[in-house]
Amino acid sequence: MTKLDLCEDLEYFLSQMDHLDIPNIHPVSVNQPESLNALQTYLYEGTSIALIGSSGIGKSTLINKMFRTTQSTNEVRESDDHGKHTTTHRHLFFTDENVAIIDTPGMRELQLYNAEQGIERTLFQSLI
């Protein structure tokens, strides 16, 4: 979770994530560098990381801060504290530690592969 410094009720947002069964959630902010230390455990040789999420959540800014890259980014809008869409293509970086990290443009939607079969199973089990 990025932009920790803009979150007014972190415990509330973390509690909302509890039911998703995500094993490791790390609230971070590039404005609070100590928060980035939690991500260091993922940065070992041979690791591949892809940052995904909505436009403007700080994926490129996070990569710039952690790996000293110089990707184009925009400031947060003052009107609503949201980021601005900047990244328009995928970019693969390799760190000095041989970690591959992929920056991606913001997602507008997520589609499920082969969802029809899962829906059929769900409907069938609901009828039993």
PDB file of C-alpha atoms in Angstrom:
ATOM      1  CA  MET A   1       0.000   0.000   0.000  1.00  0.00           C
ATOM      2  CA  THR A   2       1.546   3.260  -1.112  1.00  0.00           C
ATOM      3  CA  LYS A   3       1.136   6.828   0.118  1.00  0.00           C
ATOM      4  CA  LEU A   4       1.058   5.873   3.787  1.00  0.00           C
ATOM      5  CA  ASP A   5       1.688   9.515   4.662  1.00  0.00           C
ATOM      6  CA  LEU A   6      -1.698  10.493   3.180  1.00  0.00           C
ATOM      7  CA  CYS A   7      -3.685   7.838   5.068  1.00  0.00           C
ATOM      8  CA  GLU A   8      -5.734   9.205   7.945  1.00  0.00           C
ATOM      9  CA  ASP A   9      -6.897   5.831   9.280  1.00  0.00           C
ATOM     10  CA  LEU A  10      -4.357   3.106   8.453  1.00  0.00           C
ATOM     11  CA  GLU A  11      -5.887   0.560  10.843  1.00  0.00           C
ATOM     12  CA  TYR A  12      -9.229   0.865   9.046  1.00  0.00           C
ATOM     13  CA  PHE A  13      -7.676   0.193   5.632  1.00  0.00           C
ATOM     14  CA  LEU A  14      -5.632  -2.719   6.931  1.00  0.00           C
ATOM     15  CA  SER A  15      -8.750  -4.230   8.513  1.00  0.00           C
ATOM     16  CA  GLN A  16     -10.501  -3.982   5.136  1.00  0.00           C
ATOM     17  CA  MET A  17      -7.695  -6.082   3.627  1.00  0.00           C
ATOM     18  CA  ASP A  18      -7.972  -8.853   6.260  1.00  0.00           C
ATOM     19  CA  HIS A  19     -10.667 -10.779   4.388  1.00  0.00           C
ATOM     20  CA  LEU A  20      -8.597 -10.845   1.172  1.00  0.00           C
ATOM     21  CA  ASP A  21      -6.148 -13.349   2.646  1.00  0.00           C
ATOM     22  CA  ILE A  22      -3.100 -11.477   1.360  1.00  0.00           C
ATOM     23  CA  PRO A  23      -0.082 -12.752   3.292  1.00  0.00           C
ATOM     24  CA  ASN A  24       2.118  -9.646   3.341  1.00  0.00           C
ATOM     25  CA  ILE A  25       0.793  -6.105   3.242  1.00  0.00           C
ATOM     26  CA  HIS A  26       3.329  -3.331   3.674  1.00  0.00           C
ATOM     27  CA  PRO A  27       2.103   0.254   4.016  1.00  0.00           C
ATOM     28  CA  VAL A  28       4.864   2.454   2.567  1.00  0.00           C
ATOM     29  CA  SER A  29       5.552   6.041   1.596  1.00  0.00           C
ATOM     30  CA  VAL A  30       8.459   7.526  -0.315  1.00  0.00           C
ATOM     31  CA  ASN A  31       8.087  10.476   2.086  1.00  0.00           C
ATOM     32  CA  GLN A  32       8.774   8.141   5.012  1.00  0.00           C
ATOM     33  CA  PRO A  33      11.938   6.300   3.864  1.00  0.00           C
ATOM     34  CA  GLU A  34      12.032   4.052   6.944  1.00  0.00           C
ATOM     35  CA  SER A  35       8.749   2.499   5.780  1.00  0.00           C
ATOM     36  CA  LEU A  36      10.532   1.175   2.677  1.00  0.00           C
ATOM     37  CA  ASN A  37      12.745  -1.071   4.822  1.00  0.00           C
ATOM     38  CA  ALA A  38       9.931  -3.657   4.947  1.00  0.00           C
ATOM     39  CA  LEU A  39      10.365  -4.228   1.199  1.00  0.00           C
ATOM     40  CA  GLN A  40      14.051  -5.121   1.448  1.00  0.00           C
ATOM     41  CA  THR A  41      13.258  -8.780   2.221  1.00  0.00           C
ATOM     42  CA  TYR A  42      11.982  -9.170  -1.369  1.00  0.00           C
ATOM     43  CA  LEU A  43      15.098  -7.737  -3.001  1.00  0.00           C
ATOM     44  CA  TYR A  44      17.454 -10.642  -3.448  1.00  0.00           C
ATOM     45  CA  GLU A  45      19.221 -11.934  -6.539  1.00  0.00           C
ATOM     46  CA  GLY A  46      16.909 -13.671  -8.980  1.00  0.00           C
ATOM     47  CA  THR A  47      13.721 -12.030  -7.724  1.00  0.00           C
ATOM     48  CA  SER A  48      11.254 -10.642 -10.263  1.00  0.00           C
ATOM     49  CA  ILE A  49       8.778  -8.020  -9.100  1.00  0.00           C
ATOM     50  CA  ALA A  50       5.926  -6.373 -10.989  1.00  0.00           C
ATOM     51  CA  LEU A  51       4.182  -3.350  -9.546  1.00  0.00           C
ATOM     52  CA  ILE A  52       0.518  -3.197 -10.495  1.00  0.00           C
ATOM     53  CA  GLY A  53      -2.322  -0.959  -9.494  1.00  0.00           C
ATOM     54  CA  SER A  54      -4.424   1.998 -10.487  1.00  0.00           C
ATOM     55  CA  SER A  55      -3.028   5.072 -12.193  1.00  0.00           C
ATOM     56  CA  GLY A  56      -1.398   7.555  -9.878  1.00  0.00           C
ATOM     57  CA  ILE A  57      -0.807   5.330  -6.853  1.00  0.00           C
ATOM     58  CA  GLY A  58       2.953   5.866  -6.918  1.00  0.00           C
ATOM     59  CA  LYS A  59       4.425   2.787  -8.631  1.00  0.00           C
ATOM     60  CA  SER A  60       7.000   4.751 -10.646  1.00  0.00           C
ATOM     61  CA  THR A  61       7.761   7.058  -7.727  1.00  0.00           C
ATOM     62  CA  LEU A  62       8.417   4.036  -5.516  1.00  0.00           C
ATOM     63  CA  ILE A  63      10.791   2.522  -8.087  1.00  0.00           C
ATOM     64  CA  ASN A  64      12.577   5.871  -8.501  1.00  0.00           C
ATOM     65  CA  LYS A  65      13.097   6.177  -4.745  1.00  0.00           C
ATOM     66  CA  MET A  66      14.206   2.601  -4.100  1.00  0.00           C
ATOM     67  CA  PHE A  67      16.386   2.053  -7.168  1.00  0.00           C
ATOM     68  CA  ARG A  68      17.519   5.574  -8.044  1.00  0.00           C
ATOM     69  CA  THR A  69      15.831   5.538 -11.465  1.00  0.00           C
ATOM     70  CA  THR A  70      14.619   8.710 -13.158  1.00  0.00           C
ATOM     71  CA  GLN A  71      11.243   7.835 -14.589  1.00  0.00           C
ATOM     72  CA  SER A  72       8.861  10.670 -15.282  1.00  0.00           C
ATOM     73  CA  THR A  73       6.319  11.210 -12.498  1.00  0.00           C
ATOM     74  CA  ASN A  74       3.809  13.909 -11.551  1.00  0.00           C
ATOM     75  CA  GLU A  75       2.941  15.530  -8.254  1.00  0.00           C
ATOM     76  CA  VAL A  76      -0.166  14.561  -6.312  1.00  0.00           C
ATOM     77  CA  ARG A  77      -3.203  16.713  -7.207  1.00  0.00           C
ATOM     78  CA  GLU A  78      -3.949  19.182  -4.438  1.00  0.00           C
ATOM     79  CA  SER A  79      -7.688  18.975  -5.091  1.00  0.00           C
ATOM     80  CA  ASP A  80      -8.025  15.333  -4.013  1.00  0.00           C
ATOM     81  CA  ASP A  81      -4.554  14.038  -3.036  1.00  0.00           C
ATOM     82  CA  HIS A  82      -4.613  11.561  -5.955  1.00  0.00           C
ATOM     83  CA  GLY A  83      -1.706  10.973  -8.277  1.00  0.00           C
ATOM     84  CA  LYS A  84      -1.751  11.752 -11.972  1.00  0.00           C
ATOM     85  CA  HIS A  85      -1.472   9.106 -14.696  1.00  0.00           C
ATOM     86  CA  THR A  86       2.053   9.349 -16.164  1.00  0.00           C
ATOM     87  CA  THR A  87       3.420   5.897 -17.078  1.00  0.00           C
ATOM     88  CA  THR A  88       2.230   4.811 -20.530  1.00  0.00           C
ATOM     89  CA  HIS A  89       4.302   1.670 -21.107  1.00  0.00           C
ATOM     90  CA  ARG A  90       5.890  -1.230 -19.237  1.00  0.00           C
ATOM     91  CA  HIS A  91       9.523  -0.883 -18.325  1.00  0.00           C
ATOM     92  CA  LEU A  92      11.865  -3.567 -16.979  1.00  0.00           C
ATOM     93  CA  PHE A  93      14.712  -2.523 -14.690  1.00  0.00           C
ATOM     94  CA  PHE A  94      17.550  -4.573 -13.245  1.00  0.00           C
ATOM     95  CA  THR A  95      19.047  -3.460  -9.962  1.00  0.00           C
ATOM     96  CA  ASP A  96      22.679  -3.809  -8.896  1.00  0.00           C
ATOM     97  CA  GLU A  97      21.530  -6.845  -6.876  1.00  0.00           C
ATOM     98  CA  ASN A  98      20.143  -8.517 -10.050  1.00  0.00           C
ATOM     99  CA  VAL A  99      16.532  -7.988  -9.070  1.00  0.00           C
ATOM    100  CA  ALA A 100      14.174  -7.528 -12.026  1.00  0.00           C
ATOM    101  CA  ILE A 101      11.433  -4.992 -11.383  1.00  0.00           C
ATOM    102  CA  ILE A 102       8.706  -4.128 -13.865  1.00  0.00           C
ATOM    103  CA  ASP A 103       6.877  -0.821 -13.797  1.00  0.00           C
ATOM    104  CA  THR A 104       3.457  -0.990 -15.428  1.00  0.00           C
ATOM    105  CA  PRO A 105       0.910   1.619 -16.472  1.00  0.00           C
ATOM    106  CA  GLY A 106      -2.129   1.991 -14.263  1.00  0.00           C
ATOM    107  CA  MET A 107      -4.781  -0.694 -14.549  1.00  0.00           C
ATOM    108  CA  ARG A 108      -8.242   0.335 -15.623  1.00  0.00           C
ATOM    109  CA  GLU A 109      -9.779  -3.120 -15.181  1.00  0.00           C
ATOM    110  CA  LEU A 110      -8.866  -6.677 -14.288  1.00  0.00           C
ATOM    111  CA  GLN A 111     -10.348  -9.531 -16.279  1.00  0.00           C
ATOM    112  CA  LEU A 112     -10.362 -13.115 -15.102  1.00  0.00           C
ATOM    113  CA  TYR A 113      -8.968 -15.829 -17.355  1.00  0.00           C
ATOM    114  CA  ASN A 114     -11.361 -18.721 -17.968  1.00  0.00           C
ATOM    115  CA  ALA A 115     -13.914 -17.209 -15.582  1.00  0.00           C
ATOM    116  CA  GLU A 116     -16.853 -18.993 -17.211  1.00  0.00           C
ATOM    117  CA  GLN A 117     -15.834 -22.343 -15.728  1.00  0.00           C
ATOM    118  CA  GLY A 118     -15.552 -20.873 -12.236  1.00  0.00           C
ATOM    119  CA  ILE A 119     -18.923 -19.175 -12.532  1.00  0.00           C
ATOM    120  CA  GLU A 120     -20.533 -22.430 -13.684  1.00  0.00           C
ATOM    121  CA  ARG A 121     -19.052 -24.276 -10.690  1.00  0.00           C
ATOM    122  CA  THR A 122     -20.245 -21.592  -8.311  1.00  0.00           C
ATOM    123  CA  LEU A 123     -23.776 -21.652  -9.730  1.00  0.00           C
ATOM    124  CA  PHE A 124     -23.853 -25.456  -9.649  1.00  0.00           C
ATOM    125  CA  GLN A 125     -22.668 -25.607  -6.023  1.00  0.00           C
ATOM    126  CA  SER A 126     -25.221 -22.936  -5.067  1.00  0.00           C
ATOM    127  CA  LEU A 127     -28.019 -25.081  -6.444  1.00  0.00           C
ATOM    128  CA  ILE A 128     -27.010 -28.166  -4.459  1.00  0.00           C
TER     129      ILE A 128
END
